[in-house]
CSV table of C-alpha atoms and ligand atoms in Angstrom, one decimal:
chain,number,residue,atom,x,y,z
A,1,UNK,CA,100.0,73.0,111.5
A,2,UNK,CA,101.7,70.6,109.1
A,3,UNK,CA,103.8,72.8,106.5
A,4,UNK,CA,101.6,71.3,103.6
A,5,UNK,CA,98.5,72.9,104.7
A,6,UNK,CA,100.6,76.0,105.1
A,7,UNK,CA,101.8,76.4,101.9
A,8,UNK,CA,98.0,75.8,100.4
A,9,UNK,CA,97.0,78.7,102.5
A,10,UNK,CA,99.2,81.1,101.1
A,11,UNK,CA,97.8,83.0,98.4
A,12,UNK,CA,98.8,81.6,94.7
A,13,UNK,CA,99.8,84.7,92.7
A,14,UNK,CA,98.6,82.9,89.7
A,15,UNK,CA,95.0,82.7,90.8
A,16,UNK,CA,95.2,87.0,91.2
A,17,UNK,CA,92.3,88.6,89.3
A,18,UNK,CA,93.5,92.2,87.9
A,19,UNK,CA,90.9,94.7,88.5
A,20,UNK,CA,90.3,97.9,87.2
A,21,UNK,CA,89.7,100.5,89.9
A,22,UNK,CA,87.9,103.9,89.8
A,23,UNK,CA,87.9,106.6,92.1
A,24,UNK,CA,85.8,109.5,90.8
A,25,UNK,CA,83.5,111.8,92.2
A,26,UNK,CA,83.3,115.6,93.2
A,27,UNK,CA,84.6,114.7,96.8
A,28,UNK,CA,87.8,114.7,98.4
A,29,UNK,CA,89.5,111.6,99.0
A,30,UNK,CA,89.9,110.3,95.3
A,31,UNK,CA,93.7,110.1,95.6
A,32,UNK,CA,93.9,109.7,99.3
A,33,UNK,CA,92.2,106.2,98.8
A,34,UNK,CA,94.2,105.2,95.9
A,35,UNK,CA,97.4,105.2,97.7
A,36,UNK,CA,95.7,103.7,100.9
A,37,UNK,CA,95.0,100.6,98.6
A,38,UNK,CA,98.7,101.6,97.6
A,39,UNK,CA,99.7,101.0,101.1
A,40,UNK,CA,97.9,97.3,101.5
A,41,UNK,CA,99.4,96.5,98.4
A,42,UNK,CA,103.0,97.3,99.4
A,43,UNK,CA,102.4,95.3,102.8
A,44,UNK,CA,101.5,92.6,100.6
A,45,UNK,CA,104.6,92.2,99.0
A,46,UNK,CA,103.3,93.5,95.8
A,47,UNK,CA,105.2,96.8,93.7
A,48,UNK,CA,103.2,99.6,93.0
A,49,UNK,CA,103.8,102.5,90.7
A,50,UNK,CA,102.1,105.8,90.8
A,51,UNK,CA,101.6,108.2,87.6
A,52,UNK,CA,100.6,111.9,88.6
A,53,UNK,CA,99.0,113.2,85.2
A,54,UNK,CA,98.3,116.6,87.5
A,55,UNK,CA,101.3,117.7,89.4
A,56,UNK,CA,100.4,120.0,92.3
A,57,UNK,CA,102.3,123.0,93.9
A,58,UNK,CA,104.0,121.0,96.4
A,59,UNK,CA,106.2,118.4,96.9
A,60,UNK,CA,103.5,115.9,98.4
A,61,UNK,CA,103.7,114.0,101.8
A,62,UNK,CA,103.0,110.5,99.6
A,63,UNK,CA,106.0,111.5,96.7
A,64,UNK,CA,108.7,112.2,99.8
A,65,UNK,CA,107.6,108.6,101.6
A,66,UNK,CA,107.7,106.9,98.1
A,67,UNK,CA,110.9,107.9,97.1
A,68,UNK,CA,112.2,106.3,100.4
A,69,UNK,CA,110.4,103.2,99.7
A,70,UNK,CA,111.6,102.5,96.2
A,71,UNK,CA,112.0,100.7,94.3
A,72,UNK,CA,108.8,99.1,96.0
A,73,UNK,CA,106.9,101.9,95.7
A,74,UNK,CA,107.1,104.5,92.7
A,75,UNK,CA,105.2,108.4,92.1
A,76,UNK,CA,106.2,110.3,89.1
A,77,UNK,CA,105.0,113.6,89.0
A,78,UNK,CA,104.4,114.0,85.4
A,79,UNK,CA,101.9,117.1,85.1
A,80,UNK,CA,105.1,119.3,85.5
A,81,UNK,CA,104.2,122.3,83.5
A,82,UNK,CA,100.5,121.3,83.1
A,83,UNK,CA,98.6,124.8,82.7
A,84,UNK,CA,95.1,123.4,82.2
A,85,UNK,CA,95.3,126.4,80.1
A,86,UNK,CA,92.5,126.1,77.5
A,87,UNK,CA,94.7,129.1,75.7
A,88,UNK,CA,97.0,126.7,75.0
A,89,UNK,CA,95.6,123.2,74.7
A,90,UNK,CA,98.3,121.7,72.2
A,91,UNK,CA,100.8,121.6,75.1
A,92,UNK,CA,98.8,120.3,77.1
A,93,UNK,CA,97.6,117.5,74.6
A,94,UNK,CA,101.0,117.1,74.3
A,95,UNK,CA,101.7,116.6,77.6
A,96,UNK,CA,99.4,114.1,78.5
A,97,UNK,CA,100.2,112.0,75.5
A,98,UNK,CA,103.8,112.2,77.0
A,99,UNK,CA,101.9,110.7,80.4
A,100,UNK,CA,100.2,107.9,78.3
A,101,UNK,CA,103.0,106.7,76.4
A,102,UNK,CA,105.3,106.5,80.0
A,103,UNK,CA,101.3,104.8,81.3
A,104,UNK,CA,101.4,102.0,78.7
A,105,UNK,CA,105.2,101.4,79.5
A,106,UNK,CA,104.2,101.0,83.0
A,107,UNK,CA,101.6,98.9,82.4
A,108,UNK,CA,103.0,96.8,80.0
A,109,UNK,CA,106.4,96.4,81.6
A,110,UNK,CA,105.5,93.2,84.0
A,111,UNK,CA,107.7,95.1,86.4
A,112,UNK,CA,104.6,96.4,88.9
A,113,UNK,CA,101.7,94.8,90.8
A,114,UNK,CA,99.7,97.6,90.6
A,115,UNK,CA,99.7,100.8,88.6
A,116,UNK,CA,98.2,104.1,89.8
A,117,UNK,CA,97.3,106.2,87.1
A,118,UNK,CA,96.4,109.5,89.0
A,119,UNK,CA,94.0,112.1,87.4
A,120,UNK,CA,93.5,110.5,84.3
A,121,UNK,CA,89.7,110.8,84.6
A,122,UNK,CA,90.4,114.6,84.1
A,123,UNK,CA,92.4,114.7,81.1
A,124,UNK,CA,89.8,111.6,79.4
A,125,UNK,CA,87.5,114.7,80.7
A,126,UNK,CA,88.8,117.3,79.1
A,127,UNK,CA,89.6,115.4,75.8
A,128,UNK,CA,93.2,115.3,76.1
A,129,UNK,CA,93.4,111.6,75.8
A,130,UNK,CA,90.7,109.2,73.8
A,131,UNK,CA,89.2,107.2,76.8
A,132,UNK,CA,88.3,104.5,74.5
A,133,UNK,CA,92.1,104.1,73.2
A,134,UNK,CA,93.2,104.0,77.3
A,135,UNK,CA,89.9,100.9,77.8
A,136,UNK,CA,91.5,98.7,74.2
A,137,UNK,CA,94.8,99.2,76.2
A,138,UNK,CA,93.6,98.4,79.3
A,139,UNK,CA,92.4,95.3,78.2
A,140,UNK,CA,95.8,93.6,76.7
A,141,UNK,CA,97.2,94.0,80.5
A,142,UNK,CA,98.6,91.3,82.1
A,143,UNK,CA,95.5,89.9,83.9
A,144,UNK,CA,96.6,89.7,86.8
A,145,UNK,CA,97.6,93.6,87.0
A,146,UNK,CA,95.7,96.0,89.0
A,147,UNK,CA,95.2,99.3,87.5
A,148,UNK,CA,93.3,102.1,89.8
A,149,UNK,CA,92.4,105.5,87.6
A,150,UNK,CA,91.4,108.7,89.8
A,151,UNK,CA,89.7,112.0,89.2
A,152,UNK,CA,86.5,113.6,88.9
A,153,UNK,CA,84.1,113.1,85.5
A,154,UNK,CA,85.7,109.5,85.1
A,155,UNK,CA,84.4,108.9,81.3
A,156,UNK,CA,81.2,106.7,80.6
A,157,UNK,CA,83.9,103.7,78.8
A,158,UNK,CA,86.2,103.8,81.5
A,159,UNK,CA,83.2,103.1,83.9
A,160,UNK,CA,81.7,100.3,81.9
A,161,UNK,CA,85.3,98.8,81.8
A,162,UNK,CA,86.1,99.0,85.2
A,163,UNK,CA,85.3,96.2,88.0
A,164,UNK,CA,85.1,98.7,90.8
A,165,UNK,CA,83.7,101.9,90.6
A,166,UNK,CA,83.4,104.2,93.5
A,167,UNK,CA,82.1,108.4,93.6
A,168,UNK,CA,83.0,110.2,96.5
A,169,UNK,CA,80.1,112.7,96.9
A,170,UNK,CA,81.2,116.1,98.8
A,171,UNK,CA,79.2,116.4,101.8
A,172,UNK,CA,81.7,119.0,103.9
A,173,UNK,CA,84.7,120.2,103.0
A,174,UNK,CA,87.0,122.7,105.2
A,175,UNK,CA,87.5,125.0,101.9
A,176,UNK,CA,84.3,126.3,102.1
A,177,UNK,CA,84.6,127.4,105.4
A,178,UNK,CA,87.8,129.4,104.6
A,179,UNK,CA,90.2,127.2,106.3
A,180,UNK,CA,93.6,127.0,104.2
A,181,UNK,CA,95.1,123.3,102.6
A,182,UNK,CA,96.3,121.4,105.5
A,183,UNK,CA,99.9,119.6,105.3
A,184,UNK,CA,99.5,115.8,105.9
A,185,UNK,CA,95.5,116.6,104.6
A,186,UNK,CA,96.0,117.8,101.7
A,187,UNK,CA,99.5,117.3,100.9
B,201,LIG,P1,92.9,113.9,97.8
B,201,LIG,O1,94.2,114.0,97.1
B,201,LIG,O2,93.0,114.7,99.1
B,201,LIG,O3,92.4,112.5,98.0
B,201,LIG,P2,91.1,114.1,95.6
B,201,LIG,O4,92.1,113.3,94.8
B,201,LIG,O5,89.8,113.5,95.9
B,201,LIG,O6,91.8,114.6,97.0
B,201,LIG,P3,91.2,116.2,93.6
B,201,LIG,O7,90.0,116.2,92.7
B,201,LIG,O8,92.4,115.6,93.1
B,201,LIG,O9,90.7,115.5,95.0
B,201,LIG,O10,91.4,117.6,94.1
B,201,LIG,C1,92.6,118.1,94.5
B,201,LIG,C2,92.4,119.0,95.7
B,201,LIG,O11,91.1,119.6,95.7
B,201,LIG,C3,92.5,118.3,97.0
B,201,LIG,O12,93.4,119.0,97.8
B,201,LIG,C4,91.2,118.3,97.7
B,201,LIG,O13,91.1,118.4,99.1
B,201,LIG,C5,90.5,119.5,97.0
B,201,LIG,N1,89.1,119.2,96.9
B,201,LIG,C6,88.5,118.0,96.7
B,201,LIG,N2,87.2,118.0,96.7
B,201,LIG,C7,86.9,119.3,97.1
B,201,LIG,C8,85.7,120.0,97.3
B,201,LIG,N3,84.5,119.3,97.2
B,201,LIG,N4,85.7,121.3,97.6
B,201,LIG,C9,86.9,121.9,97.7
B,201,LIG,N5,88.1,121.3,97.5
B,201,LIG,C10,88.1,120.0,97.2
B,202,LIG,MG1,93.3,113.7,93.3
């Protein structure tokens, strides 16, 4: 194959269309699929950055990969001392406008490929964060940015905004039949 041809194969970063990715849904596998399109991404040459606006109890299978495949690939666990305690909801709020501010610095930086904003469907939810002030940011991106939002109840604006929308529906889930949170399943 002549090395012209070649080159005009090769896809022209300039030509990438941005999209706006949403994984919501009552199902499991919201996150899980986000950092599988983290995973194509990274063997594409592209960097990828991961948000975590819920931190969970452990330190995660995908946090102790990533921080062995920086500066490639990125997860800050930000929801560090996130109650979800409607007793105290000002720390919260406060917390997750913490998450947006470093979001928006993320986004805006030109540093990343693609930016994982993880769970910010559930603080929209709850009202911690305005999801029409996340969609006006959203669109002043770079276009060529990909930006994937998870968590259940993603907000009516964030849906009309985004290109891809997908609901995972619950059909089985071990849970239910009393078997405990698998490592490497479930973190
Ligand atoms: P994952 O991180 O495994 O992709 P998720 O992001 O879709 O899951 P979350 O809404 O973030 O799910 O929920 C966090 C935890 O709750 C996960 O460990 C998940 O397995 C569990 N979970 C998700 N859906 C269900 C369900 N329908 N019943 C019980 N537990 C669930
Ligand atoms: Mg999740």
């Amino acid at each position: 194959m002549p090395e012209e041809t070649k080159e005009a194969e090769r896809p022209d970063p300039k030509r990438r269309r941005g999209l706006i990715i949403v994984n919501t849904g009552d199902g499991k596998g919201k996150t899980t699929a986000a950092l599988g399109l983290a995973f194509r991404a990274l063997g594409s040459g592209f960097k990828v950055f991961m948000l975590q606006y819920i931190k969970g109890k452990w330190k995660t299978g995908e946090k102790k990969l990533a921080d062995k495949l920086a500066p490639e690939m990125q997860i800050l666990p930000m929801g560090d001392g996130f109650t979800w305690d409607t007793k105290n909801p000002e720390q919260d709020i406060a917390t997750t406008a913490k998450i947006w501010e470093v979001s928006k610095q993320a986004i805006s930086s030109g540093d990343y490929d693609m930016v994982i904003l993880d769970e910010i469907n559930v603080v929209m939810k709850l009202g911690y964060l305005d999801p029409t002030v996340v969609v006006e940011f959203l669109k002043t991106r770079d276009p060529r940015l990909h930006v994937v939002l998870t968590g259940r109840g993603a907000p009516p604006a964030i849906i009309e905004l985004a290109d891809l929308v997908s609901e995972i529906v619950p059909i089985k889930h071990p849970f239910k039949a009393g078997i405990k949170a698998q490592q490497g399943i479930e973190f």
